[in-house]
Amino acid sequence: MPKLETEIPFAIESVYYQKWNAGTKEGGSGINLYIETKDTLKNLDSIYFRGQVVKLQPKPNSSLLYIGRFKSNVKTHSWSFQIQDDECVVSYLEHDKVHYFKISNILEHKPLNYPHTSSNR
């Protein structure tokens, strides 16, 4: 069972998630989880949230914002972390070793509903 660090090893500005709907059936829906840091980090790896795990990606043109993109209707994973719906676990690499820490009380922002587009124009 992976061990969680007792302290977050870097300064976090904010953490929030936002549900989204593509506006078309094919486009799907999901949740984007955002981690805004106070310093540029190169060692963030993955994020565990609501039964899924995805790679964290830096937002283009922003070295302080990282995004985990979770698609709905994706098979959930089993892991050893016991976390609530408003919590996530972040993995990061340090000296070629994976470490984990938990973030609690993640805020939900207003959902993004992309407009329906018709291809019959």
Tab-separated table of N, CA and C in Angstrom:
chain	number	residue	atom	x	y	z
A	1	MET	N	0.842	-1.190	0.000
A	1	MET	CA	0.000	0.000	0.000
A	1	MET	C	0.884	1.249	0.000
A	2	PRO	N	0.674	2.153	-0.962
A	2	PRO	CA	1.489	3.374	-1.018
A	2	PRO	C	1.263	4.234	0.223
A	3	LYS	N	2.328	4.858	0.669
A	3	LYS	CA	2.271	5.712	1.850
A	3	LYS	C	2.060	7.162	1.407
A	4	LEU	N	1.136	7.837	2.087
A	4	LEU	CA	0.901	9.251	1.796
A	4	LEU	C	1.856	10.101	2.613
A	5	GLU	N	2.407	11.130	1.971
A	5	GLU	CA	3.247	12.084	2.679
A	5	GLU	C	2.375	12.846	3.676
A	6	THR	N	2.944	13.245	4.787
A	6	THR	CA	2.164	13.964	5.797
A	6	THR	C	2.022	15.442	5.455
A	7	GLU	N	2.935	15.966	4.655
A	7	GLU	CA	2.863	17.369	4.246
A	7	GLU	C	2.998	17.469	2.735
A	8	ILE	N	2.298	18.437	2.155
A	8	ILE	CA	2.422	18.687	0.719
A	8	ILE	C	3.791	19.344	0.495
A	9	PRO	N	4.597	18.797	-0.422
A	9	PRO	CA	5.993	19.233	-0.549
A	9	PRO	C	6.213	20.529	-1.320
A	10	PHE	N	5.154	21.195	-1.733
A	10	PHE	CA	5.317	22.467	-2.429
A	10	PHE	C	4.073	23.313	-2.193
A	11	ALA	N	4.173	24.589	-2.522
A	11	ALA	CA	3.091	25.533	-2.247
A	11	ALA	C	2.010	25.454	-3.323
A	12	ILE	N	0.782	25.261	-2.866
A	12	ILE	CA	-0.365	25.201	-3.775
A	12	ILE	C	-1.200	26.450	-3.588
A	13	GLU	N	-1.534	27.087	-4.701
A	13	GLU	CA	-2.361	28.288	-4.681
A	13	GLU	C	-3.836	27.909	-4.538
A	14	SER	N	-4.301	27.005	-5.413
A	14	SER	CA	-5.705	26.580	-5.355
A	14	SER	C	-5.868	25.238	-6.060
A	15	VAL	N	-6.934	24.520	-5.681
A	15	VAL	CA	-7.291	23.255	-6.307
A	15	VAL	C	-8.797	23.262	-6.482
A	16	TYR	N	-9.243	22.999	-7.713
A	16	TYR	CA	-10.684	22.962	-7.967
A	16	TYR	C	-10.960	22.048	-9.142
A	17	TYR	N	-12.231	21.650	-9.246
A	17	TYR	CA	-12.627	20.842	-10.399
A	17	TYR	C	-13.843	21.462	-11.052
A	18	GLN	N	-14.022	21.084	-12.319
A	18	GLN	CA	-15.106	21.640	-13.123
A	18	GLN	C	-15.631	20.547	-14.035
A	19	LYS	N	-16.930	20.263	-13.909
A	19	LYS	CA	-17.556	19.297	-14.807
A	19	LYS	C	-17.739	19.952	-16.164
A	20	TRP	N	-17.740	19.141	-17.227
A	20	TRP	CA	-17.953	19.682	-18.570
A	20	TRP	C	-18.778	18.707	-19.394
A	21	ASN	N	-19.533	19.275	-20.329
A	21	ASN	CA	-20.306	18.515	-21.308
A	21	ASN	C	-19.954	19.044	-22.677
A	22	ALA	N	-19.675	18.146	-23.623
A	22	ALA	CA	-19.177	18.557	-24.938
A	22	ALA	C	-20.249	19.191	-25.830
A	23	GLY	N	-21.510	18.953	-25.555
A	23	GLY	CA	-22.554	19.512	-26.419
A	23	GLY	C	-22.970	18.567	-27.522
A	24	THR	N	-22.207	17.514	-27.740
A	24	THR	CA	-22.587	16.471	-28.692
A	24	THR	C	-22.423	15.128	-27.997
A	25	LYS	N	-23.225	14.166	-28.413
A	25	LYS	CA	-23.169	12.848	-27.796
A	25	LYS	C	-21.785	12.223	-27.951
A	26	GLU	N	-21.192	12.413	-29.115
A	26	GLU	CA	-19.883	11.836	-29.390
A	26	GLU	C	-18.784	12.486	-28.569
A	27	GLY	N	-18.993	13.742	-28.193
A	27	GLY	CA	-17.959	14.483	-27.477
A	27	GLY	C	-17.820	14.084	-26.026
A	28	GLY	N	-18.857	13.521	-25.441
A	28	GLY	CA	-18.796	13.034	-24.076
A	28	GLY	C	-18.867	14.121	-23.024
A	29	SER	N	-18.477	13.728	-21.835
A	29	SER	CA	-18.467	14.642	-20.700
A	29	SER	C	-17.394	14.173	-19.735
A	30	GLY	N	-17.143	14.973	-18.715
A	30	GLY	CA	-16.140	14.588	-17.742
A	30	GLY	C	-15.904	15.675	-16.721
A	31	ILE	N	-14.759	15.571	-16.068
A	31	ILE	CA	-14.359	16.530	-15.049
A	31	ILE	C	-12.898	16.889	-15.298
A	32	ASN	N	-12.599	18.179	-15.258
A	32	ASN	CA	-11.215	18.634	-15.273
A	32	ASN	C	-10.868	19.089	-13.863
A	33	LEU	N	-9.751	18.619	-13.350
A	33	LEU	CA	-9.292	19.023	-12.032
A	33	LEU	C	-8.041	19.872	-12.209
A	34	TYR	N	-8.028	21.043	-11.573
A	34	TYR	CA	-6.952	22.015	-11.747
A	34	TYR	C	-6.162	22.172	-10.449
A	35	ILE	N	-4.854	22.139	-10.569
A	35	ILE	CA	-3.966	22.414	-9.443
A	35	ILE	C	-3.101	23.603	-9.831
A	36	GLU	N	-3.265	24.694	-9.098
A	36	GLU	CA	-2.464	25.892	-9.350
A	36	GLU	C	-1.390	25.978	-8.272
A	37	THR	N	-0.142	25.998	-8.710
A	37	THR	CA	0.977	26.039	-7.769
A	37	THR	C	1.568	27.440	-7.710
A	38	LYS	N	2.372	27.678	-6.690
A	38	LYS	CA	3.042	28.974	-6.567
A	38	LYS	C	4.387	28.989	-7.280
A	39	ASP	N	4.904	27.801	-7.588
A	39	ASP	CA	6.192	27.684	-8.273
A	39	ASP	C	6.065	26.688	-9.414
A	40	THR	N	6.892	26.852	-10.437
A	40	THR	CA	6.925	25.901	-11.543
A	40	THR	C	7.476	24.573	-11.040
A	41	LEU	N	6.759	23.499	-11.344
A	41	LEU	CA	7.172	22.158	-10.916
A	41	LEU	C	7.355	21.279	-12.139
A	42	LYS	N	8.320	20.412	-12.093
A	42	LYS	CA	8.555	19.508	-13.210
A	42	LYS	C	8.307	18.050	-12.822
A	43	ASN	N	8.020	17.797	-11.550
A	43	ASN	CA	7.967	16.418	-11.100
A	43	ASN	C	6.565	15.901	-10.784
A	44	LEU	N	5.508	16.684	-11.049
A	44	LEU	CA	4.151	16.181	-10.843
A	44	LEU	C	3.874	15.103	-11.880
A	45	ASP	N	3.205	14.026	-11.466
A	45	ASP	CA	3.006	12.914	-12.372
A	45	ASP	C	1.527	12.644	-12.645
A	46	SER	N	0.816	12.100	-11.660
A	46	SER	CA	-0.567	11.666	-11.882
A	46	SER	C	-1.467	12.146	-10.762
A	47	ILE	N	-2.774	12.033	-11.032
A	47	ILE	CA	-3.762	12.417	-10.021
A	47	ILE	C	-4.837	11.340	-9.941
A	48	TYR	N	-5.205	10.986	-8.731
A	48	TYR	CA	-6.227	9.986	-8.427
A	48	TYR	C	-7.449	10.734	-7.904
A	49	PHE	N	-8.615	10.536	-8.549
A	49	PHE	CA	-9.808	11.302	-8.180
A	49	PHE	C	-11.041	10.519	-8.603
A	50	ARG	N	-11.921	10.282	-7.672
A	50	ARG	CA	-13.209	9.628	-7.926
A	50	ARG	C	-13.092	8.335	-8.731
A	51	GLY	N	-12.164	7.496	-8.330
A	51	GLY	CA	-12.050	6.178	-8.943
A	51	GLY	C	-11.272	6.119	-10.243
A	52	GLN	N	-10.673	7.223	-10.644
A	52	GLN	CA	-9.875	7.234	-11.870
A	52	GLN	C	-8.494	7.801	-11.581
A	53	VAL	N	-7.566	7.466	-12.439
A	53	VAL	CA	-6.233	8.048	-12.358
A	53	VAL	C	-5.828	8.500	-13.756
A	54	VAL	N	-5.312	9.733	-13.850
A	54	VAL	CA	-4.849	10.276	-15.130
A	54	VAL	C	-3.527	11.011	-14.896
A	55	LYS	N	-2.796	11.207	-15.976
A	55	LYS	CA	-1.562	11.993	-15.920
A	55	LYS	C	-1.907	13.470	-15.763
A	56	LEU	N	-1.149	14.170	-14.944
A	56	LEU	CA	-1.287	15.620	-14.847
A	56	LEU	C	-0.532	16.260	-15.997
A	57	GLN	N	-1.140	17.286	-16.584
A	57	GLN	CA	-0.516	17.982	-17.703
A	57	GLN	C	-0.445	19.466	-17.390
A	58	PRO	N	0.697	20.097	-17.669
A	58	PRO	CA	0.742	21.550	-17.489
A	58	PRO	C	-0.142	22.223	-18.530
A	59	LYS	N	-0.830	23.273	-18.107
A	59	LYS	CA	-1.663	24.019	-19.055
A	59	LYS	C	-0.746	24.772	-20.008
A	60	PRO	N	-1.047	24.710	-21.321
A	60	PRO	CA	-0.226	25.476	-22.268
A	60	PRO	C	-0.181	26.959	-21.875
A	61	ASN	N	0.959	27.557	-21.995
A	61	ASN	CA	1.186	28.971	-21.689
A	61	ASN	C	1.058	29.307	-20.208
A	62	SER	N	1.038	28.302	-19.330
A	62	SER	CA	1.007	28.565	-17.893
A	62	SER	C	1.825	27.499	-17.183
A	63	SER	N	2.935	27.893	-16.614
A	63	SER	CA	3.790	26.918	-15.942
A	63	SER	C	3.356	26.655	-14.508
A	64	LEU	N	2.296	27.321	-14.055
A	64	LEU	CA	1.847	27.164	-12.672
A	64	LEU	C	0.521	26.420	-12.551
A	65	LEU	N	-0.089	26.034	-13.676
A	65	LEU	CA	-1.394	25.383	-13.641
A	65	LEU	C	-1.303	24.003	-14.280
A	66	TYR	N	-1.758	23.002	-13.537
A	66	TYR	CA	-1.725	21.618	-14.001
A	66	TYR	C	-3.146	21.092	-14.059
A	67	ILE	N	-3.436	20.267	-15.059
A	67	ILE	CA	-4.798	19.793	-15.301
A	67	ILE	C	-4.812	18.272	-15.364
A	68	GLY	N	-5.784	17.689	-14.678
A	68	GLY	CA	-6.096	16.273	-14.820
A	68	GLY	C	-7.430	16.167	-15.522
A	69	ARG	N	-7.477	15.500	-16.661
A	69	ARG	CA	-8.705	15.416	-17.469
A	69	ARG	C	-9.327	14.029	-17.316
A	70	PHE	N	-10.495	13.991	-16.655
A	70	PHE	CA	-11.207	12.738	-16.388
A	70	PHE	C	-12.432	12.654	-17.274
A	71	LYS	N	-12.551	11.587	-18.028
A	71	LYS	CA	-13.723	11.377	-18.886
A	71	LYS	C	-14.768	10.566	-18.130
A	72	SER	N	-16.017	10.901	-18.326
A	72	SER	CA	-17.103	10.114	-17.749
A	72	SER	C	-17.176	8.767	-18.459
A	73	ASN	N	-17.808	7.826	-17.813
A	73	ASN	CA	-18.006	6.483	-18.373
A	73	ASN	C	-16.705	5.752	-18.643
A	74	VAL	N	-15.672	6.048	-17.873
A	74	VAL	CA	-14.417	5.324	-17.966
A	74	VAL	C	-14.372	4.362	-16.791
A	75	LYS	N	-13.911	3.172	-17.052
A	75	LYS	CA	-13.821	2.155	-16.007
A	75	LYS	C	-12.963	2.664	-14.853
A	76	THR	N	-13.472	2.503	-13.636
A	76	THR	CA	-12.726	2.971	-12.478
A	76	THR	C	-11.624	1.984	-12.120
A	77	HIS	N	-10.615	2.502	-11.468
A	77	HIS	CA	-9.471	1.697	-11.040
A	77	HIS	C	-9.604	1.388	-9.560
A	78	SER	N	-8.977	0.336	-9.134
A	78	SER	CA	-8.909	0.075	-7.701
A	78	SER	C	-7.523	0.454	-7.221
A	79	TRP	N	-7.460	1.130	-6.105
A	79	TRP	CA	-6.190	1.465	-5.501
A	79	TRP	C	-6.369	1.503	-3.996
A	80	SER	N	-5.303	1.685	-3.297
A	80	SER	CA	-5.306	1.562	-1.847
A	80	SER	C	-5.751	2.825	-1.122
A	81	PHE	N	-5.948	3.914	-1.852
A	81	PHE	CA	-6.278	5.174	-1.193
A	81	PHE	C	-7.755	5.226	-0.827
A	82	GLN	N	-8.045	5.589	0.407
A	82	GLN	CA	-9.417	5.818	0.846
A	82	GLN	C	-9.643	7.329	0.816
A	83	ILE	N	-10.320	7.806	-0.236
A	83	ILE	CA	-10.525	9.253	-0.357
A	83	ILE	C	-11.986	9.541	-0.632
A	84	GLN	N	-12.419	10.724	-0.217
A	84	GLN	CA	-13.788	11.187	-0.411
A	84	GLN	C	-13.918	11.843	-1.791
A	85	ASP	N	-15.147	12.199	-2.168
A	85	ASP	CA	-15.391	12.831	-3.471
A	85	ASP	C	-14.748	14.212	-3.592
A	86	ASP	N	-14.460	14.876	-2.467
A	86	ASP	CA	-13.816	16.196	-2.537
A	86	ASP	C	-12.325	16.111	-2.204
A	87	GLU	N	-11.741	14.905	-2.413
A	87	GLU	CA	-10.323	14.714	-2.173
A	87	GLU	C	-9.654	14.076	-3.379
A	88	CYS	N	-8.366	14.306	-3.523
A	88	CYS	CA	-7.588	13.649	-4.565
A	88	CYS	C	-6.225	13.292	-3.999
A	89	VAL	N	-5.545	12.400	-4.670
A	89	VAL	CA	-4.171	12.062	-4.321
A	89	VAL	C	-3.313	12.368	-5.541
A	90	VAL	N	-2.220	13.066	-5.317
A	90	VAL	CA	-1.303	13.443	-6.386
A	90	VAL	C	-0.006	12.650	-6.205
A	91	SER	N	0.494	12.101	-7.304
A	91	SER	CA	1.805	11.441	-7.253
A	91	SER	C	2.832	12.352	-7.917
A	92	TYR	N	4.034	12.308	-7.376
A	92	TYR	CA	5.129	13.078	-7.944
A	92	TYR	C	6.418	12.283	-7.801
A	93	LEU	N	7.385	12.631	-8.614
A	93	LEU	CA	8.663	11.929	-8.616
A	93	LEU	C	9.727	12.766	-7.917
A	94	GLU	N	10.504	12.083	-7.072
A	94	GLU	CA	11.618	12.750	-6.416
A	94	GLU	C	12.737	11.732	-6.262
A	95	HIS	N	13.871	12.014	-6.847
A	95	HIS	CA	15.028	11.099	-6.831
A	95	HIS	C	14.636	9.714	-7.350
A	96	ASP	N	13.914	9.694	-8.461
A	96	ASP	CA	13.472	8.461	-9.123
A	96	ASP	C	12.556	7.599	-8.265
A	97	LYS	N	11.914	8.193	-7.268
A	97	LYS	CA	10.979	7.465	-6.422
A	97	LYS	C	9.626	8.177	-6.463
A	98	VAL	N	8.536	7.397	-6.508
A	98	VAL	CA	7.193	7.979	-6.542
A	98	VAL	C	6.718	8.248	-5.121
A	99	HIS	N	6.211	9.455	-4.907
A	99	HIS	CA	5.643	9.860	-3.622
A	99	HIS	C	4.189	10.267	-3.854
A	100	TYR	N	3.386	10.253	-2.788
A	100	TYR	CA	1.960	10.582	-2.883
A	100	TYR	C	1.581	11.534	-1.763
A	101	PHE	N	0.667	12.454	-2.080
A	101	PHE	CA	0.073	13.281	-1.036
A	101	PHE	C	-1.394	13.510	-1.365
A	102	LYS	N	-2.164	13.799	-0.339
A	102	LYS	CA	-3.607	13.981	-0.493
A	102	LYS	C	-3.967	15.447	-0.352
A	103	ILE	N	-4.916	15.882	-1.181
A	103	ILE	CA	-5.480	17.224	-1.095
A	103	ILE	C	-6.952	17.066	-0.751
A	104	SER	N	-7.408	17.772	0.278
A	104	SER	CA	-8.801	17.692	0.708
A	104	SER	C	-9.529	19.003	0.443
A	105	ASN	N	-10.848	18.961	0.559
A	105	ASN	CA	-11.708	20.145	0.410
A	105	ASN	C	-11.546	20.816	-0.947
A	106	ILE	N	-11.570	20.016	-2.004
A	106	ILE	CA	-11.463	20.554	-3.360
A	106	ILE	C	-12.781	21.237	-3.713
A	107	LEU	N	-12.696	22.438	-4.226
A	107	LEU	CA	-13.887	23.214	-4.567
A	107	LEU	C	-14.387	22.860	-5.956
A	108	GLU	N	-15.703	22.939	-6.131
A	108	GLU	CA	-16.301	22.709	-7.445
A	108	GLU	C	-16.658	24.046	-8.068
A	109	HIS	N	-16.216	24.284	-9.290
A	109	HIS	CA	-16.592	25.480	-10.036
A	109	HIS	C	-17.808	25.174	-10.904
A	110	LYS	N	-18.451	26.213	-11.383
A	110	LYS	CA	-19.642	26.070	-12.220
A	110	LYS	C	-19.332	25.209	-13.449
A	111	PRO	N	-20.230	24.275	-13.807
A	111	PRO	CA	-19.982	23.400	-14.960
A	111	PRO	C	-19.821	24.164	-16.270
A	112	LEU	N	-19.024	23.598	-17.164
A	112	LEU	CA	-18.855	24.128	-18.519
A	112	LEU	C	-19.744	23.314	-19.451
A	113	ASN	N	-20.738	23.923	-20.012
A	113	ASN	CA	-21.603	23.249	-20.970
A	113	ASN	C	-21.349	23.868	-22.337
A	114	TYR	N	-20.626	23.141	-23.161
A	114	TYR	CA	-20.326	23.646	-24.494
A	114	TYR	C	-21.597	23.603	-25.339
A	115	PRO	N	-21.786	24.581	-26.209
A	115	PRO	CA	-23.013	24.628	-27.013
A	115	PRO	C	-23.092	23.448	-27.984
A	116	HIS	N	-24.320	23.027	-28.223
A	116	HIS	CA	-24.569	21.971	-29.199
A	116	HIS	C	-24.274	22.525	-30.591
A	117	THR	N	-23.519	21.789	-31.373
A	117	THR	CA	-23.217	22.217	-32.725
A	117	THR	C	-23.849	21.245	-33.700
A	118	SER	N	-24.405	21.775	-34.739
A	118	SER	CA	-25.047	20.934	-35.747
A	118	SER	C	-24.178	20.876	-36.987
A	119	SER	N	-24.033	19.685	-37.539
A	119	SER	CA	-23.213	19.538	-38.746
A	119	SER	C	-24.071	19.639	-39.999
A	120	ASN	N	-25.357	19.957	-39.848
A	120	ASN	CA	-26.273	20.064	-40.986
A	120	ASN	C	-26.474	21.511	-41.387
A	121	ARG	N	-25.429	22.229	-41.599
A	121	ARG	CA	-25.571	23.656	-41.983
A	121	ARG	C	-25.255	23.845	-43.432
